[in-house]
JSON list of C-alpha atoms in Angstrom, two decimals:
[
{"chain": "H", "resi": 219, "resn": "GLU", "atom": "CA", "xyz": [0.21, -0.25, -0.28]},
{"chain": "H", "resi": 220, "resn": "GLU", "atom": "CA", "xyz": [1.26, 3.63, -0.58]},
{"chain": "H", "resi": 221, "resn": "ALA", "atom": "CA", "xyz": [-0.69, 5.54, 2.35]},
{"chain": "H", "resi": 222, "resn": "GLY", "atom": "CA", "xyz": [-0.63, 3.77, 5.40]},
{"chain": "H", "resi": 223, "resn": "PRO", "atom": "CA", "xyz": [0.32, 3.92, 9.04]},
{"chain": "H", "resi": 224, "resn": "GLY", "atom": "CA", "xyz": [2.69, 6.93, 9.54]},
{"chain": "H", "resi": 225, "resn": "LYS", "atom": "CA", "xyz": [2.47, 7.69, 5.16]},
{"chain": "H", "resi": 226, "resn": "HIS", "atom": "CA", "xyz": [0.02, 10.56, 3.29]},
{"chain": "H", "resi": 227, "resn": "PHE", "atom": "CA", "xyz": [-2.52, 9.57, -0.03]},
{"chain": "H", "resi": 228, "resn": "LEU", "atom": "CA", "xyz": [-0.78, 12.92, -1.16]},
{"chain": "H", "resi": 229, "resn": "GLY", "atom": "CA", "xyz": [2.13, 11.91, -2.78]},
{"chain": "H", "resi": 230, "resn": "THR", "atom": "CA", "xyz": [0.57, 8.15, -4.11]},
{"chain": "H", "resi": 231, "resn": "ALA", "atom": "CA", "xyz": [0.62, 7.58, -7.90]},
{"chain": "H", "resi": 232, "resn": "HIS", "atom": "CA", "xyz": [-3.18, 8.08, -8.43]},
{"chain": "H", "resi": 233, "resn": "THR", "atom": "CA", "xyz": [-3.07, 11.02, -6.34]},
{"chain": "H", "resi": 234, "resn": "LEU", "atom": "CA", "xyz": [-0.66, 12.36, -8.79]},
{"chain": "H", "resi": 235, "resn": "ARG", "atom": "CA", "xyz": [-2.28, 10.81, -11.72]},
{"chain": "H", "resi": 236, "resn": "HIS", "atom": "CA", "xyz": [-5.64, 12.90, -10.76]},
{"chain": "H", "resi": 237, "resn": "TYR", "atom": "CA", "xyz": [-4.57, 15.38, -8.93]},
{"chain": "H", "resi": 238, "resn": "THR", "atom": "CA", "xyz": [-4.48, 18.26, -12.24]},
{"chain": "H", "resi": 239, "resn": "THR", "atom": "CA", "xyz": [-8.08, 17.85, -13.32]},
{"chain": "H", "resi": 240, "resn": "ALA", "atom": "CA", "xyz": [-10.36, 16.68, -8.96]},
{"chain": "H", "resi": 241, "resn": "PHE", "atom": "CA", "xyz": [-8.59, 19.44, -8.10]},
{"chain": "H", "resi": 242, "resn": "HIS", "atom": "CA", "xyz": [-8.58, 23.79, -8.83]},
{"chain": "H", "resi": 243, "resn": "GLN", "atom": "CA", "xyz": [-5.09, 25.07, -6.34]},
{"chain": "H", "resi": 244, "resn": "HIS", "atom": "CA", "xyz": [-5.56, 28.91, -6.21]},
{"chain": "H", "resi": 245, "resn": "LYS", "atom": "CA", "xyz": [-2.26, 30.35, -6.33]},
{"chain": "H", "resi": 246, "resn": "ALA", "atom": "CA", "xyz": [-2.31, 32.37, -3.45]},
{"chain": "H", "resi": 247, "resn": "PHE", "atom": "CA", "xyz": [-2.41, 28.84, -1.05]},
{"chain": "H", "resi": 248, "resn": "SER", "atom": "CA", "xyz": [0.43, 26.47, -0.49]},
{"chain": "H", "resi": 249, "resn": "MET", "atom": "CA", "xyz": [-0.25, 23.28, -1.36]},
{"chain": "H", "resi": 250, "resn": "ASP", "atom": "CA", "xyz": [3.14, 21.60, -0.29]},
{"chain": "H", "resi": 251, "resn": "ASN", "atom": "CA", "xyz": [3.93, 19.56, 2.73]},
{"chain": "H", "resi": 252, "resn": "TYR", "atom": "CA", "xyz": [5.26, 21.50, 5.97]},
{"chain": "H", "resi": 253, "resn": "GLU", "atom": "CA", "xyz": [9.17, 19.93, 5.83]},
{"chain": "H", "resi": 254, "resn": "LYS", "atom": "CA", "xyz": [8.19, 21.28, 1.65]},
{"chain": "H", "resi": 255, "resn": "TRP", "atom": "CA", "xyz": [6.85, 24.98, 2.64]},
{"chain": "H", "resi": 256, "resn": "GLU", "atom": "CA", "xyz": [9.56, 25.73, 5.39]},
{"chain": "H", "resi": 257, "resn": "GLU", "atom": "CA", "xyz": [11.67, 25.10, 3.04]},
{"chain": "H", "resi": 258, "resn": "GLU", "atom": "CA", "xyz": [10.95, 27.30, 0.25]},
{"chain": "H", "resi": 259, "resn": "GLY", "atom": "CA", "xyz": [10.63, 30.63, 3.21]},
{"chain": "H", "resi": 260, "resn": "SER", "atom": "CA", "xyz": [7.45, 29.92, 5.36]},
{"chain": "H", "resi": 261, "resn": "VAL", "atom": "CA", "xyz": [5.97, 31.83, 2.63]},
{"chain": "H", "resi": 262, "resn": "ASP", "atom": "CA", "xyz": [2.07, 32.98, 3.79]},
{"chain": "H", "resi": 263, "resn": "SER", "atom": "CA", "xyz": [-0.48, 32.90, 1.11]},
{"chain": "H", "resi": 264, "resn": "TYR", "atom": "CA", "xyz": [-0.92, 36.79, 2.65]},
{"chain": "H", "resi": 265, "resn": "LYS", "atom": "CA", "xyz": [2.43, 37.13, 1.45]},
{"chain": "H", "resi": 266, "resn": "LYS", "atom": "CA", "xyz": [1.45, 35.50, -1.89]},
{"chain": "H", "resi": 267, "resn": "ALA", "atom": "CA", "xyz": [-1.55, 36.91, -2.49]},
{"chain": "H", "resi": 268, "resn": "TYR", "atom": "CA", "xyz": [0.22, 40.38, -1.88]},
{"chain": "H", "resi": 269, "resn": "GLY", "atom": "CA", "xyz": [2.45, 39.84, -4.60]},
{"chain": "H", "resi": 270, "resn": "ILE", "atom": "CA", "xyz": [-0.30, 38.15, -6.60]},
{"chain": "H", "resi": 271, "resn": "TRP", "atom": "CA", "xyz": [-1.74, 41.85, -6.55]},
{"chain": "H", "resi": 272, "resn": "GLN", "atom": "CA", "xyz": [1.23, 43.75, -7.16]},
{"chain": "H", "resi": 273, "resn": "LYS", "atom": "CA", "xyz": [1.89, 41.16, -10.52]},
{"chain": "H", "resi": 274, "resn": "MET", "atom": "CA", "xyz": [-1.23, 41.59, -11.78]},
{"chain": "H", "resi": 275, "resn": "LEU", "atom": "CA", "xyz": [-1.16, 45.92, -11.09]},
{"chain": "H", "resi": 276, "resn": "ARG", "atom": "CA", "xyz": [2.65, 45.63, -12.70]},
{"chain": "H", "resi": 277, "resn": "ASP", "atom": "CA", "xyz": [0.97, 43.60, -16.15]},
{"chain": "H", "resi": 278, "resn": "TYR", "atom": "CA", "xyz": [-1.99, 46.04, -16.25]},
{"chain": "H", "resi": 279, "resn": "GLU", "atom": "CA", "xyz": [-3.07, 46.82, -19.51]},
{"chain": "H", "resi": 280, "resn": "ALA", "atom": "CA", "xyz": [-5.76, 49.56, -19.84]},
{"chain": "H", "resi": 281, "resn": "PRO", "atom": "CA", "xyz": [-8.91, 48.11, -22.06]},
{"chain": "H", "resi": 282, "resn": "PRO", "atom": "CA", "xyz": [-8.95, 50.14, -25.85]},
{"chain": "H", "resi": 283, "resn": "LEU", "atom": "CA", "xyz": [-11.31, 53.13, -25.43]},
{"chain": "H", "resi": 284, "resn": "ASP", "atom": "CA", "xyz": [-12.73, 55.55, -28.10]},
{"chain": "H", "resi": 285, "resn": "GLU", "atom": "CA", "xyz": [-12.02, 59.15, -28.40]},
{"chain": "H", "resi": 286, "resn": "ALA", "atom": "CA", "xyz": [-16.01, 59.60, -27.42]},
{"chain": "H", "resi": 287, "resn": "THR", "atom": "CA", "xyz": [-15.85, 57.17, -24.21]},
{"chain": "H", "resi": 288, "resn": "ARG", "atom": "CA", "xyz": [-12.68, 58.88, -23.02]},
{"chain": "H", "resi": 289, "resn": "GLU", "atom": "CA", "xyz": [-14.14, 62.33, -23.54]},
{"chain": "H", "resi": 290, "resn": "GLU", "atom": "CA", "xyz": [-17.64, 61.95, -21.62]},
{"chain": "H", "resi": 291, "resn": "LEU", "atom": "CA", "xyz": [-15.22, 60.17, -18.94]},
{"chain": "H", "resi": 292, "resn": "HIS", "atom": "CA", "xyz": [-13.65, 62.82, -18.42]},
{"chain": "H", "resi": 293, "resn": "ALA", "atom": "CA", "xyz": [-16.38, 65.54, -18.13]},
{"chain": "H", "resi": 294, "resn": "PHE", "atom": "CA", "xyz": [-18.74, 63.34, -16.02]},
{"chain": "H", "resi": 295, "resn": "VAL", "atom": "CA", "xyz": [-15.13, 63.61, -14.19]},
{"chain": "H", "resi": 296, "resn": "ALA", "atom": "CA", "xyz": [-14.31, 66.96, -14.24]},
{"chain": "H", "resi": 297, "resn": "HIS", "atom": "CA", "xyz": [-18.38, 67.40, -13.12]},
{"chain": "H", "resi": 298, "resn": "ARG", "atom": "CA", "xyz": [-17.95, 65.57, -9.54]},
{"chain": "H", "resi": 299, "resn": "ARG", "atom": "CA", "xyz": [-14.77, 67.50, -9.42]},
{"chain": "H", "resi": 300, "resn": "ALA", "atom": "CA", "xyz": [-15.90, 70.83, -9.34]},
{"chain": "H", "resi": 301, "resn": "GLU", "atom": "CA", "xyz": [-19.32, 69.46, -7.67]},
{"chain": "H", "resi": 302, "resn": "ILE", "atom": "CA", "xyz": [-17.01, 67.83, -5.05]},
{"chain": "H", "resi": 303, "resn": "GLN", "atom": "CA", "xyz": [-15.15, 71.13, -4.43]},
{"chain": "H", "resi": 304, "resn": "ALA", "atom": "CA", "xyz": [-17.84, 73.54, -4.08]},
{"chain": "H", "resi": 305, "resn": "GLY", "atom": "CA", "xyz": [-19.46, 70.71, -1.41]},
{"chain": "H", "resi": 306, "resn": "ARG", "atom": "CA", "xyz": [-23.27, 70.08, -3.24]},
{"chain": "H", "resi": 307, "resn": "PRO", "atom": "CA", "xyz": [-23.83, 67.16, -3.79]},
{"chain": "H", "resi": 308, "resn": "ARG", "atom": "CA", "xyz": [-24.43, 64.81, -6.39]},
{"chain": "H", "resi": 309, "resn": "SER", "atom": "CA", "xyz": [-26.21, 66.20, -8.90]},
{"chain": "H", "resi": 310, "resn": "GLY", "atom": "CA", "xyz": [-27.89, 64.49, -11.92]},
{"chain": "H", "resi": 311, "resn": "TRP", "atom": "CA", "xyz": [-25.62, 63.96, -14.69]},
{"chain": "H", "resi": 312, "resn": "GLU", "atom": "CA", "xyz": [-26.95, 64.15, -18.56]},
{"chain": "H", "resi": 313, "resn": "SER", "atom": "CA", "xyz": [-25.09, 62.12, -20.68]},
{"chain": "H", "resi": 314, "resn": "SER", "atom": "CA", "xyz": [-24.28, 63.04, -24.22]},
{"chain": "H", "resi": 315, "resn": "LYS", "atom": "CA", "xyz": [-24.65, 60.72, -25.42]},
{"chain": "H", "resi": 316, "resn": "PRO", "atom": "CA", "xyz": [-28.82, 60.29, -27.02]}
]
């Protein structure tokens, strides 16, 4: 028997054969055993998640935006900034689109 007293099923041939299709492993969580996790620096899920977030920010590419939409967004932001600076609550925004 591959898994028995003092052993675990995670390293068995059957588990390794089916692991990639039977389980979902998020990048922020280690599925390694404790010893391997410790050897690799004992990085907890918070640090891993922070690293993933930082990479997402570094790699972000803004989606294409047509010029009319971009202009309308800039006008809306300018309008809201003026309202906020004047201490006025949000008023209705009239879209330039029909």
